[in-house]
């Protein structure tokens, strides 16, 4: 990761997610570790996940607040865009542009652009567009333009080869605690009324753990999270 910039940034990291729980799945350990190390981290959910098979909006918001507290997030916001109705159009992307300009992050994070859930893919593209538009001083000139240093992609459902891995071994339990806050999504509670089995209730968290172990293995970390940067990562030297 590049060295801290000297310009007047607001957040070190701004993480976008389509649904509450996406960011925790893909990079909850990175968020916990960064906050522990003194970085300012914000999380923006695009939707309330109102199309989820299990759990209503109130429940999921309560769970998201609990997960945020576990991670120690500085900021968590929901843009209230329609679940299963994300569109790569200005009326929606401009909300992301405004958020980037308001929080002035050094680094922006988005879901990886290949994922079995189409909303994760859409979210990825929307963030890419928003990061670009946010830096154009003539785009919506009533808001001051903002250029983020870097955009990174994190993984939600699928496994792809990461280009960067971060050791999250010593915060992994904290990540899992944040994820377990989403009881409506991950707990196999078939005795409840109005509940259906989904991929999330059938050992999903075990798969998250397995992926974190897999990403750690090449560098002999017990657990790691993986990322793909958009564009080259600058280094100071070898
Ligand atoms: Zn999701």
JSON list of C-alpha atoms and ligand atoms in Angstrom, two decimals:
[
{"chain": "A", "resi": 1, "resn": "UNK", "atom": "CA", "xyz": [0.00, 0.00, 0.00]},
{"chain": "A", "resi": 2, "resn": "UNK", "atom": "CA", "xyz": [1.22, 3.47, -0.78]},
{"chain": "A", "resi": 3, "resn": "UNK", "atom": "CA", "xyz": [2.57, 5.74, 1.91]},
{"chain": "A", "resi": 4, "resn": "UNK", "atom": "CA", "xyz": [0.20, 8.15, 3.62]},
{"chain": "A", "resi": 5, "resn": "UNK", "atom": "CA", "xyz": [-0.42, 11.20, 1.50]},
{"chain": "A", "resi": 6, "resn": "UNK", "atom": "CA", "xyz": [0.22, 14.62, 2.96]},
{"chain": "A", "resi": 7, "resn": "UNK", "atom": "CA", "xyz": [-2.87, 16.22, 1.47]},
{"chain": "A", "resi": 8, "resn": "UNK", "atom": "CA", "xyz": [-5.98, 16.98, 3.44]},
{"chain": "A", "resi": 9, "resn": "UNK", "atom": "CA", "xyz": [-7.79, 13.67, 3.29]},
{"chain": "A", "resi": 10, "resn": "UNK", "atom": "CA", "xyz": [-10.80, 12.84, 5.45]},
{"chain": "A", "resi": 11, "resn": "UNK", "atom": "CA", "xyz": [-10.71, 9.04, 5.69]},
{"chain": "A", "resi": 12, "resn": "UNK", "atom": "CA", "xyz": [-7.89, 6.60, 5.11]},
{"chain": "A", "resi": 13, "resn": "UNK", "atom": "CA", "xyz": [-10.31, 4.04, 3.69]},
{"chain": "A", "resi": 14, "resn": "UNK", "atom": "CA", "xyz": [-13.82, 4.28, 2.28]},
{"chain": "A", "resi": 15, "resn": "UNK", "atom": "CA", "xyz": [-15.41, 0.88, 1.62]},
{"chain": "A", "resi": 16, "resn": "UNK", "atom": "CA", "xyz": [-18.47, 0.49, -0.62]},
{"chain": "A", "resi": 17, "resn": "UNK", "atom": "CA", "xyz": [-20.77, -2.54, -0.44]},
{"chain": "A", "resi": 18, "resn": "UNK", "atom": "CA", "xyz": [-24.01, -3.48, -2.18]},
{"chain": "A", "resi": 19, "resn": "UNK", "atom": "CA", "xyz": [-25.50, -4.96, 1.00]},
{"chain": "A", "resi": 20, "resn": "UNK", "atom": "CA", "xyz": [-24.80, -4.77, 4.73]},
{"chain": "A", "resi": 21, "resn": "UNK", "atom": "CA", "xyz": [-22.45, -7.76, 5.38]},
{"chain": "A", "resi": 22, "resn": "UNK", "atom": "CA", "xyz": [-20.60, -7.71, 1.99]},
{"chain": "A", "resi": 23, "resn": "UNK", "atom": "CA", "xyz": [-17.69, -5.65, 3.30]},
{"chain": "A", "resi": 24, "resn": "UNK", "atom": "CA", "xyz": [-17.40, -7.75, 6.45]},
{"chain": "A", "resi": 25, "resn": "UNK", "atom": "CA", "xyz": [-17.28, -10.95, 4.37]},
{"chain": "A", "resi": 26, "resn": "UNK", "atom": "CA", "xyz": [-14.56, -9.73, 2.05]},
{"chain": "A", "resi": 27, "resn": "UNK", "atom": "CA", "xyz": [-12.46, -7.44, 4.22]},
{"chain": "A", "resi": 28, "resn": "UNK", "atom": "CA", "xyz": [-13.74, -7.38, 7.79]},
{"chain": "A", "resi": 29, "resn": "UNK", "atom": "CA", "xyz": [-10.28, -8.34, 9.05]},
{"chain": "A", "resi": 30, "resn": "UNK", "atom": "CA", "xyz": [-8.61, -5.59, 7.04]},
{"chain": "A", "resi": 31, "resn": "UNK", "atom": "CA", "xyz": [-11.09, -3.06, 8.41]},
{"chain": "A", "resi": 32, "resn": "UNK", "atom": "CA", "xyz": [-10.55, -4.23, 12.01]},
{"chain": "A", "resi": 33, "resn": "UNK", "atom": "CA", "xyz": [-6.77, -4.24, 11.64]},
{"chain": "A", "resi": 34, "resn": "UNK", "atom": "CA", "xyz": [-6.68, -0.81, 9.98]},
{"chain": "A", "resi": 35, "resn": "UNK", "atom": "CA", "xyz": [-8.84, 0.72, 12.72]},
{"chain": "A", "resi": 36, "resn": "UNK", "atom": "CA", "xyz": [-6.67, -0.92, 15.38]},
{"chain": "A", "resi": 37, "resn": "UNK", "atom": "CA", "xyz": [-3.64, 0.67, 13.69]},
{"chain": "A", "resi": 38, "resn": "UNK", "atom": "CA", "xyz": [-5.25, 4.11, 13.91]},
{"chain": "A", "resi": 39, "resn": "UNK", "atom": "CA", "xyz": [-6.66, 4.53, 10.40]},
{"chain": "A", "resi": 40, "resn": "UNK", "atom": "CA", "xyz": [-10.02, 6.17, 9.84]},
{"chain": "A", "resi": 41, "resn": "UNK", "atom": "CA", "xyz": [-12.36, 3.82, 8.01]},
{"chain": "A", "resi": 42, "resn": "UNK", "atom": "CA", "xyz": [-15.86, 4.47, 6.65]},
{"chain": "A", "resi": 43, "resn": "UNK", "atom": "CA", "xyz": [-18.32, 2.00, 5.14]},
{"chain": "A", "resi": 44, "resn": "UNK", "atom": "CA", "xyz": [-21.13, 2.80, 2.74]},
{"chain": "A", "resi": 45, "resn": "UNK", "atom": "CA", "xyz": [-23.82, 0.25, 1.97]},
{"chain": "A", "resi": 46, "resn": "UNK", "atom": "CA", "xyz": [-25.67, 1.01, -1.25]},
{"chain": "A", "resi": 47, "resn": "UNK", "atom": "CA", "xyz": [-28.91, -0.78, -0.31]},
{"chain": "A", "resi": 48, "resn": "UNK", "atom": "CA", "xyz": [-30.78, -2.06, 2.73]},
{"chain": "A", "resi": 49, "resn": "UNK", "atom": "CA", "xyz": [-30.83, -5.55, 1.15]},
{"chain": "A", "resi": 50, "resn": "UNK", "atom": "CA", "xyz": [-34.61, -5.49, 1.21]},
{"chain": "A", "resi": 51, "resn": "UNK", "atom": "CA", "xyz": [-34.70, -8.38, -1.29]},
{"chain": "A", "resi": 52, "resn": "UNK", "atom": "CA", "xyz": [-32.85, -10.75, 1.04]},
{"chain": "A", "resi": 53, "resn": "UNK", "atom": "CA", "xyz": [-34.55, -14.10, 1.45]},
{"chain": "A", "resi": 54, "resn": "UNK", "atom": "CA", "xyz": [-34.16, -13.92, 5.23]},
{"chain": "A", "resi": 55, "resn": "UNK", "atom": "CA", "xyz": [-34.31, -11.04, 7.71]},
{"chain": "A", "resi": 56, "resn": "UNK", "atom": "CA", "xyz": [-36.17, -7.74, 7.27]},
{"chain": "A", "resi": 57, "resn": "UNK", "atom": "CA", "xyz": [-34.63, -4.29, 6.86]},
{"chain": "A", "resi": 58, "resn": "UNK", "atom": "CA", "xyz": [-34.91, -3.37, 10.56]},
{"chain": "A", "resi": 59, "resn": "UNK", "atom": "CA", "xyz": [-33.23, -6.59, 11.61]},
{"chain": "A", "resi": 60, "resn": "UNK", "atom": "CA", "xyz": [-30.44, -6.18, 9.12]},
{"chain": "A", "resi": 61, "resn": "UNK", "atom": "CA", "xyz": [-29.84, -2.57, 10.13]},
{"chain": "A", "resi": 62, "resn": "UNK", "atom": "CA", "xyz": [-29.64, -3.63, 13.77]},
{"chain": "A", "resi": 63, "resn": "UNK", "atom": "CA", "xyz": [-27.19, -6.34, 12.81]},
{"chain": "A", "resi": 64, "resn": "UNK", "atom": "CA", "xyz": [-25.14, -3.87, 10.75]},
{"chain": "A", "resi": 65, "resn": "UNK", "atom": "CA", "xyz": [-24.91, -1.51, 13.74]},
{"chain": "A", "resi": 66, "resn": "UNK", "atom": "CA", "xyz": [-23.72, -4.39, 15.91]},
{"chain": "A", "resi": 67, "resn": "UNK", "atom": "CA", "xyz": [-21.10, -5.42, 13.31]},
{"chain": "A", "resi": 68, "resn": "UNK", "atom": "CA", "xyz": [-19.95, -1.77, 12.97]},
{"chain": "A", "resi": 69, "resn": "UNK", "atom": "CA", "xyz": [-19.42, -1.56, 16.72]},
{"chain": "A", "resi": 70, "resn": "UNK", "atom": "CA", "xyz": [-17.41, -4.79, 16.71]},
{"chain": "A", "resi": 71, "resn": "UNK", "atom": "CA", "xyz": [-15.15, -3.39, 13.97]},
{"chain": "A", "resi": 72, "resn": "UNK", "atom": "CA", "xyz": [-15.01, 0.14, 15.46]},
{"chain": "A", "resi": 73, "resn": "UNK", "atom": "CA", "xyz": [-16.07, 1.91, 12.26]},
{"chain": "A", "resi": 74, "resn": "UNK", "atom": "CA", "xyz": [-15.79, 5.71, 12.19]},
{"chain": "A", "resi": 75, "resn": "UNK", "atom": "CA", "xyz": [-18.65, 6.10, 9.72]},
{"chain": "A", "resi": 76, "resn": "UNK", "atom": "CA", "xyz": [-21.34, 3.80, 8.34]},
{"chain": "A", "resi": 77, "resn": "UNK", "atom": "CA", "xyz": [-23.95, 5.11, 5.97]},
{"chain": "A", "resi": 78, "resn": "UNK", "atom": "CA", "xyz": [-26.64, 3.60, 3.76]},
{"chain": "A", "resi": 79, "resn": "UNK", "atom": "CA", "xyz": [-27.46, 5.27, 0.43]},
{"chain": "A", "resi": 80, "resn": "UNK", "atom": "CA", "xyz": [-30.89, 3.63, 0.29]},
{"chain": "A", "resi": 81, "resn": "UNK", "atom": "CA", "xyz": [-30.63, 2.62, -3.37]},
{"chain": "A", "resi": 82, "resn": "UNK", "atom": "CA", "xyz": [-32.99, -0.16, -4.49]},
{"chain": "A", "resi": 83, "resn": "UNK", "atom": "CA", "xyz": [-31.84, -3.74, -3.87]},
{"chain": "A", "resi": 84, "resn": "UNK", "atom": "CA", "xyz": [-31.86, -5.62, -7.22]},
{"chain": "A", "resi": 85, "resn": "UNK", "atom": "CA", "xyz": [-32.36, -2.22, -8.82]},
{"chain": "A", "resi": 86, "resn": "UNK", "atom": "CA", "xyz": [-28.79, -0.88, -8.89]},
{"chain": "A", "resi": 87, "resn": "UNK", "atom": "CA", "xyz": [-28.17, 0.93, -12.17]},
{"chain": "A", "resi": 88, "resn": "UNK", "atom": "CA", "xyz": [-25.09, 2.41, -13.75]},
{"chain": "A", "resi": 89, "resn": "UNK", "atom": "CA", "xyz": [-26.80, 5.73, -14.30]},
{"chain": "A", "resi": 90, "resn": "UNK", "atom": "CA", "xyz": [-26.12, 9.25, -13.03]},
{"chain": "A", "resi": 91, "resn": "UNK", "atom": "CA", "xyz": [-29.13, 9.44, -10.71]},
{"chain": "A", "resi": 92, "resn": "UNK", "atom": "CA", "xyz": [-27.60, 6.62, -8.64]},
{"chain": "A", "resi": 93, "resn": "UNK", "atom": "CA", "xyz": [-23.85, 6.98, -9.28]},
{"chain": "A", "resi": 94, "resn": "UNK", "atom": "CA", "xyz": [-23.97, 10.66, -8.27]},
{"chain": "A", "resi": 95, "resn": "UNK", "atom": "CA", "xyz": [-24.83, 9.58, -4.71]},
{"chain": "A", "resi": 96, "resn": "UNK", "atom": "CA", "xyz": [-21.54, 7.70, -4.61]},
{"chain": "A", "resi": 97, "resn": "UNK", "atom": "CA", "xyz": [-19.71, 10.67, -6.14]},
{"chain": "A", "resi": 98, "resn": "UNK", "atom": "CA", "xyz": [-21.07, 12.95, -3.41]},
{"chain": "A", "resi": 99, "resn": "UNK", "atom": "CA", "xyz": [-20.06, 10.48, -0.70]},
{"chain": "A", "resi": 100, "resn": "UNK", "atom": "CA", "xyz": [-16.50, 10.31, -2.03]},
{"chain": "A", "resi": 101, "resn": "UNK", "atom": "CA", "xyz": [-16.28, 14.09, -2.18]},
{"chain": "A", "resi": 102, "resn": "UNK", "atom": "CA", "xyz": [-17.73, 14.40, 1.32]},
{"chain": "A", "resi": 103, "resn": "UNK", "atom": "CA", "xyz": [-15.42, 11.84, 2.96]},
{"chain": "A", "resi": 104, "resn": "UNK", "atom": "CA", "xyz": [-12.27, 12.55, 0.88]},
{"chain": "A", "resi": 105, "resn": "UNK", "atom": "CA", "xyz": [-10.75, 9.06, 1.22]},
{"chain": "A", "resi": 106, "resn": "UNK", "atom": "CA", "xyz": [-7.15, 8.16, 0.37]},
{"chain": "A", "resi": 107, "resn": "UNK", "atom": "CA", "xyz": [-8.23, 4.64, -0.61]},
{"chain": "A", "resi": 108, "resn": "UNK", "atom": "CA", "xyz": [-11.55, 3.41, -1.96]},
{"chain": "A", "resi": 109, "resn": "UNK", "atom": "CA", "xyz": [-12.67, -0.23, -1.87]},
{"chain": "A", "resi": 110, "resn": "UNK", "atom": "CA", "xyz": [-15.31, -1.93, -4.00]},
{"chain": "A", "resi": 111, "resn": "UNK", "atom": "CA", "xyz": [-16.52, -5.50, -4.57]},
{"chain": "A", "resi": 112, "resn": "UNK", "atom": "CA", "xyz": [-14.55, -7.40, -7.21]},
{"chain": "A", "resi": 113, "resn": "UNK", "atom": "CA", "xyz": [-16.18, -7.15, -10.63]},
{"chain": "A", "resi": 114, "resn": "UNK", "atom": "CA", "xyz": [-16.65, -10.91, -11.05]},
{"chain": "A", "resi": 115, "resn": "UNK", "atom": "CA", "xyz": [-19.12, -12.37, -8.54]},
{"chain": "A", "resi": 116, "resn": "UNK", "atom": "CA", "xyz": [-22.16, -14.61, -8.76]},
{"chain": "A", "resi": 117, "resn": "UNK", "atom": "CA", "xyz": [-24.43, -11.87, -7.36]},
{"chain": "A", "resi": 118, "resn": "UNK", "atom": "CA", "xyz": [-25.22, -9.30, -10.08]},
{"chain": "A", "resi": 119, "resn": "UNK", "atom": "CA", "xyz": [-25.62, -6.50, -7.51]},
{"chain": "A", "resi": 120, "resn": "UNK", "atom": "CA", "xyz": [-22.01, -6.98, -6.38]},
{"chain": "A", "resi": 121, "resn": "UNK", "atom": "CA", "xyz": [-20.91, -6.62, -10.01]},
{"chain": "A", "resi": 122, "resn": "UNK", "atom": "CA", "xyz": [-23.06, -3.51, -10.47]},
{"chain": "A", "resi": 123, "resn": "UNK", "atom": "CA", "xyz": [-21.76, -1.99, -7.23]},
{"chain": "A", "resi": 124, "resn": "UNK", "atom": "CA", "xyz": [-18.21, -2.58, -8.46]},
{"chain": "A", "resi": 125, "resn": "UNK", "atom": "CA", "xyz": [-18.85, -0.71, -11.72]},
{"chain": "A", "resi": 126, "resn": "UNK", "atom": "CA", "xyz": [-20.71, 2.09, -9.98]},
{"chain": "A", "resi": 127, "resn": "UNK", "atom": "CA", "xyz": [-17.82, 2.72, -7.59]},
{"chain": "A", "resi": 128, "resn": "UNK", "atom": "CA", "xyz": [-15.36, 2.73, -10.48]},
{"chain": "A", "resi": 129, "resn": "UNK", "atom": "CA", "xyz": [-17.45, 5.37, -12.25]},
{"chain": "A", "resi": 130, "resn": "UNK", "atom": "CA", "xyz": [-17.90, 7.39, -9.08]},
{"chain": "A", "resi": 131, "resn": "UNK", "atom": "CA", "xyz": [-14.19, 7.44, -8.24]},
{"chain": "A", "resi": 132, "resn": "UNK", "atom": "CA", "xyz": [-13.52, 8.76, -11.75]},
{"chain": "A", "resi": 133, "resn": "UNK", "atom": "CA", "xyz": [-16.28, 11.38, -11.73]},
{"chain": "A", "resi": 134, "resn": "UNK", "atom": "CA", "xyz": [-15.42, 12.56, -8.22]},
{"chain": "A", "resi": 135, "resn": "UNK", "atom": "CA", "xyz": [-12.08, 13.90, -9.44]},
{"chain": "A", "resi": 136, "resn": "UNK", "atom": "CA", "xyz": [-13.48, 15.92, -12.34]},
{"chain": "A", "resi": 137, "resn": "UNK", "atom": "CA", "xyz": [-13.72, 19.52, -11.19]},
{"chain": "A", "resi": 138, "resn": "UNK", "atom": "CA", "xyz": [-16.30, 20.32, -13.87]},
{"chain": "A", "resi": 139, "resn": "UNK", "atom": "CA", "xyz": [-18.55, 17.40, -12.91]},
{"chain": "A", "resi": 140, "resn": "UNK", "atom": "CA", "xyz": [-21.20, 18.75, -10.53]},
{"chain": "A", "resi": 141, "resn": "UNK", "atom": "CA", "xyz": [-18.96, 21.74, -9.75]},
{"chain": "A", "resi": 142, "resn": "UNK", "atom": "CA", "xyz": [-20.99, 22.75, -6.69]},
{"chain": "A", "resi": 143, "resn": "UNK", "atom": "CA", "xyz": [-19.13, 19.97, -4.82]},
{"chain": "A", "resi": 144, "resn": "UNK", "atom": "CA", "xyz": [-15.33, 20.17, -4.47]},
{"chain": "A", "resi": 145, "resn": "UNK", "atom": "CA", "xyz": [-13.65, 17.49, -6.61]},
{"chain": "A", "resi": 146, "resn": "UNK", "atom": "CA", "xyz": [-11.72, 14.73, -4.87]},
{"chain": "A", "resi": 147, "resn": "UNK", "atom": "CA", "xyz": [-9.05, 12.39, -6.24]},
{"chain": "A", "resi": 148, "resn": "UNK", "atom": "CA", "xyz": [-8.55, 9.17, -4.30]},
{"chain": "A", "resi": 149, "resn": "UNK", "atom": "CA", "xyz": [-5.05, 7.65, -4.41]},
{"chain": "A", "resi": 150, "resn": "UNK", "atom": "CA", "xyz": [-6.18, 4.11, -5.13]},
{"chain": "A", "resi": 151, "resn": "UNK", "atom": "CA", "xyz": [-9.16, 1.88, -5.81]},
{"chain": "A", "resi": 152, "resn": "UNK", "atom": "CA", "xyz": [-8.97, -1.72, -4.59]},
{"chain": "A", "resi": 153, "resn": "UNK", "atom": "CA", "xyz": [-11.38, -4.59, -5.17]},
{"chain": "A", "resi": 154, "resn": "UNK", "atom": "CA", "xyz": [-12.24, -7.15, -2.46]},
{"chain": "A", "resi": 155, "resn": "UNK", "atom": "CA", "xyz": [-13.92, -10.54, -2.84]},
{"chain": "A", "resi": 156, "resn": "UNK", "atom": "CA", "xyz": [-17.41, -11.45, -1.65]},
{"chain": "A", "resi": 157, "resn": "UNK", "atom": "CA", "xyz": [-18.74, -14.75, -3.00]},
{"chain": "A", "resi": 158, "resn": "UNK", "atom": "CA", "xyz": [-16.14, -16.07, -5.36]},
{"chain": "A", "resi": 159, "resn": "UNK", "atom": "CA", "xyz": [-12.47, -16.97, -5.13]},
{"chain": "A", "resi": 160, "resn": "UNK", "atom": "CA", "xyz": [-10.10, -15.31, -7.58]},
{"chain": "A", "resi": 161, "resn": "UNK", "atom": "CA", "xyz": [-6.33, -14.98, -7.37]},
{"chain": "A", "resi": 162, "resn": "UNK", "atom": "CA", "xyz": [-5.53, -11.87, -5.30]},
{"chain": "A", "resi": 163, "resn": "UNK", "atom": "CA", "xyz": [-2.69, -9.51, -6.20]},
{"chain": "A", "resi": 164, "resn": "UNK", "atom": "CA", "xyz": [-2.27, -8.25, -2.64]},
{"chain": "A", "resi": 165, "resn": "UNK", "atom": "CA", "xyz": [-2.81, -10.17, 0.58]},
{"chain": "A", "resi": 166, "resn": "UNK", "atom": "CA", "xyz": [-3.04, -8.70, 4.06]},
{"chain": "A", "resi": 167, "resn": "UNK", "atom": "CA", "xyz": [-2.32, -10.83, 7.14]},
{"chain": "A", "resi": 168, "resn": "UNK", "atom": "CA", "xyz": [-5.44, -10.64, 9.33]},
{"chain": "A", "resi": 169, "resn": "UNK", "atom": "CA", "xyz": [-4.55, -13.51, 11.67]},
{"chain": "A", "resi": 170, "resn": "UNK", "atom": "CA", "xyz": [-4.60, -11.49, 14.88]},
{"chain": "A", "resi": 171, "resn": "UNK", "atom": "CA", "xyz": [-7.96, -9.85, 14.12]},
{"chain": "A", "resi": 172, "resn": "UNK", "atom": "CA", "xyz": [-9.65, -12.84, 12.55]},
{"chain": "A", "resi": 173, "resn": "UNK", "atom": "CA", "xyz": [-11.80, -13.62, 15.56]},
{"chain": "A", "resi": 174, "resn": "UNK", "atom": "CA", "xyz": [-12.98, -9.99, 15.51]},
{"chain": "A", "resi": 175, "resn": "UNK", "atom": "CA", "xyz": [-13.93, -10.39, 11.83]},
{"chain": "A", "resi": 176, "resn": "UNK", "atom": "CA", "xyz": [-15.91, -13.54, 12.59]},
{"chain": "A", "resi": 177, "resn": "UNK", "atom": "CA", "xyz": [-17.63, -11.83, 15.52]},
{"chain": "A", "resi": 178, "resn": "UNK", "atom": "CA", "xyz": [-18.71, -9.01, 13.21]},
{"chain": "A", "resi": 179, "resn": "UNK", "atom": "CA", "xyz": [-20.02, -11.54, 10.68]},
{"chain": "A", "resi": 180, "resn": "UNK", "atom": "CA", "xyz": [-21.87, -13.52, 13.31]},
{"chain": "A", "resi": 181, "resn": "UNK", "atom": "CA", "xyz": [-23.76, -10.31, 14.16]},
{"chain": "A", "resi": 182, "resn": "UNK", "atom": "CA", "xyz": [-25.71, -10.97, 10.93]},
{"chain": "A", "resi": 183, "resn": "UNK", "atom": "CA", "xyz": [-27.70, -13.74, 12.55]},
{"chain": "A", "resi": 184, "resn": "UNK", "atom": "CA", "xyz": [-30.62, -13.39, 10.13]},
{"chain": "A", "resi": 185, "resn": "UNK", "atom": "CA", "xyz": [-28.30, -14.23, 7.23]},
{"chain": "A", "resi": 186, "resn": "UNK", "atom": "CA", "xyz": [-25.93, -16.90, 8.45]},
{"chain": "A", "resi": 187, "resn": "UNK", "atom": "CA", "xyz": [-27.63, -18.83, 11.24]},
{"chain": "A", "resi": 188, "resn": "UNK", "atom": "CA", "xyz": [-29.32, -22.06, 10.27]},
{"chain": "A", "resi": 189, "resn": "UNK", "atom": "CA", "xyz": [-32.59, -21.29, 12.05]},
{"chain": "A", "resi": 190, "resn": "UNK", "atom": "CA", "xyz": [-35.07, -23.37, 10.13]},
{"chain": "A", "resi": 191, "resn": "UNK", "atom": "CA", "xyz": [-37.38, -23.57, 13.11]},
{"chain": "A", "resi": 192, "resn": "UNK", "atom": "CA", "xyz": [-38.30, -19.89, 12.66]},
{"chain": "A", "resi": 193, "resn": "UNK", "atom": "CA", "xyz": [-41.30, -18.90, 10.65]},
{"chain": "A", "resi": 194, "resn": "UNK", "atom": "CA", "xyz": [-40.80, -17.24, 7.30]},
{"chain": "A", "resi": 195, "resn": "UNK", "atom": "CA", "xyz": [-37.31, -18.62, 6.84]},
{"chain": "A", "resi": 196, "resn": "UNK", "atom": "CA", "xyz": [-35.72, -20.35, 3.89]},
{"chain": "A", "resi": 197, "resn": "UNK", "atom": "CA", "xyz": [-32.45, -22.13, 3.36]},
{"chain": "A", "resi": 198, "resn": "UNK", "atom": "CA", "xyz": [-30.01, -20.14, 1.24]},
{"chain": "A", "resi": 199, "resn": "UNK", "atom": "CA", "xyz": [-26.32, -20.56, 0.34]},
{"chain": "A", "resi": 200, "resn": "UNK", "atom": "CA", "xyz": [-25.62, -18.25, 3.31]},
{"chain": "A", "resi": 201, "resn": "UNK", "atom": "CA", "xyz": [-27.24, -20.55, 5.88]},
{"chain": "A", "resi": 202, "resn": "UNK", "atom": "CA", "xyz": [-25.40, -23.65, 4.68]},
{"chain": "A", "resi": 203, "resn": "UNK", "atom": "CA", "xyz": [-21.91, -23.27, 6.04]},
{"chain": "A", "resi": 204, "resn": "UNK", "atom": "CA", "xyz": [-21.16, -19.96, 4.32]},
{"chain": "A", "resi": 205, "resn": "UNK", "atom": "CA", "xyz": [-19.06, -18.64, 7.18]},
{"chain": "A", "resi": 206, "resn": "UNK", "atom": "CA", "xyz": [-16.99, -21.83, 7.09]},
{"chain": "A", "resi": 207, "resn": "UNK", "atom": "CA", "xyz": [-16.27, -21.05, 3.47]},
{"chain": "A", "resi": 208, "resn": "UNK", "atom": "CA", "xyz": [-15.21, -17.49, 4.35]},
{"chain": "A", "resi": 209, "resn": "UNK", "atom": "CA", "xyz": [-12.78, -18.96, 6.89]},
{"chain": "A", "resi": 210, "resn": "UNK", "atom": "CA", "xyz": [-11.51, -21.45, 4.30]},
{"chain": "A", "resi": 211, "resn": "UNK", "atom": "CA", "xyz": [-10.88, -18.68, 1.77]},
{"chain": "A", "resi": 212, "resn": "UNK", "atom": "CA", "xyz": [-9.06, -16.55, 4.33]},
{"chain": "A", "resi": 213, "resn": "UNK", "atom": "CA", "xyz": [-6.84, -19.55, 5.10]},
{"chain": "A", "resi": 214, "resn": "UNK", "atom": "CA", "xyz": [-6.28, -20.18, 1.40]},
{"chain": "A", "resi": 215, "resn": "UNK", "atom": "CA", "xyz": [-5.26, -16.55, 0.81]},
{"chain": "A", "resi": 216, "resn": "UNK", "atom": "CA", "xyz": [-2.86, -16.73, 3.76]},
{"chain": "A", "resi": 217, "resn": "UNK", "atom": "CA", "xyz": [-1.21, -19.98, 2.74]},
{"chain": "A", "resi": 218, "resn": "UNK", "atom": "CA", "xyz": [1.36, -18.71, 0.15]},
{"chain": "A", "resi": 219, "resn": "UNK", "atom": "CA", "xyz": [2.82, -16.28, 2.71]},
{"chain": "A", "resi": 220, "resn": "UNK", "atom": "CA", "xyz": [2.33, -18.62, 5.70]},
{"chain": "A", "resi": 221, "resn": "UNK", "atom": "CA", "xyz": [-0.24, -16.39, 7.37]},
{"chain": "A", "resi": 222, "resn": "UNK", "atom": "CA", "xyz": [-2.94, -18.31, 9.20]},
{"chain": "A", "resi": 223, "resn": "UNK", "atom": "CA", "xyz": [-5.58, -15.97, 7.69]},
{"chain": "A", "resi": 224, "resn": "UNK", "atom": "CA", "xyz": [-5.39, -13.29, 5.03]},
{"chain": "A", "resi": 225, "resn": "UNK", "atom": "CA", "xyz": [-7.72, -11.19, 2.92]},
{"chain": "A", "resi": 226, "resn": "UNK", "atom": "CA", "xyz": [-7.01, -10.62, -0.75]},
{"chain": "A", "resi": 227, "resn": "UNK", "atom": "CA", "xyz": [-7.33, -7.58, -3.00]},
{"chain": "A", "resi": 228, "resn": "UNK", "atom": "CA", "xyz": [-6.91, -6.56, -6.60]},
{"chain": "A", "resi": 229, "resn": "UNK", "atom": "CA", "xyz": [-5.78, -2.97, -7.18]},
{"chain": "A", "resi": 230, "resn": "UNK", "atom": "CA", "xyz": [-7.03, -0.95, -10.11]},
{"chain": "A", "resi": 231, "resn": "UNK", "atom": "CA", "xyz": [-3.88, 0.27, -11.78]},
{"chain": "A", "resi": 232, "resn": "UNK", "atom": "CA", "xyz": [-0.29, -0.02, -10.57]},
{"chain": "A", "resi": 233, "resn": "UNK", "atom": "CA", "xyz": [0.66, 0.21, -6.92]},
{"chain": "A", "resi": 234, "resn": "UNK", "atom": "CA", "xyz": [3.51, 2.70, -6.45]},
{"chain": "A", "resi": 235, "resn": "UNK", "atom": "CA", "xyz": [6.47, 1.62, -4.31]},
{"chain": "A", "resi": 236, "resn": "UNK", "atom": "CA", "xyz": [9.27, 3.71, -2.84]},
{"chain": "A", "resi": 237, "resn": "UNK", "atom": "CA", "xyz": [11.97, 1.20, -3.85]},
{"chain": "A", "resi": 238, "resn": "UNK", "atom": "CA", "xyz": [13.26, -2.30, -3.07]},
{"chain": "B", "resi": 1, "resn": "LIG", "atom": "ZN1", "xyz": [-24.21, -8.85, -1.00]}
]
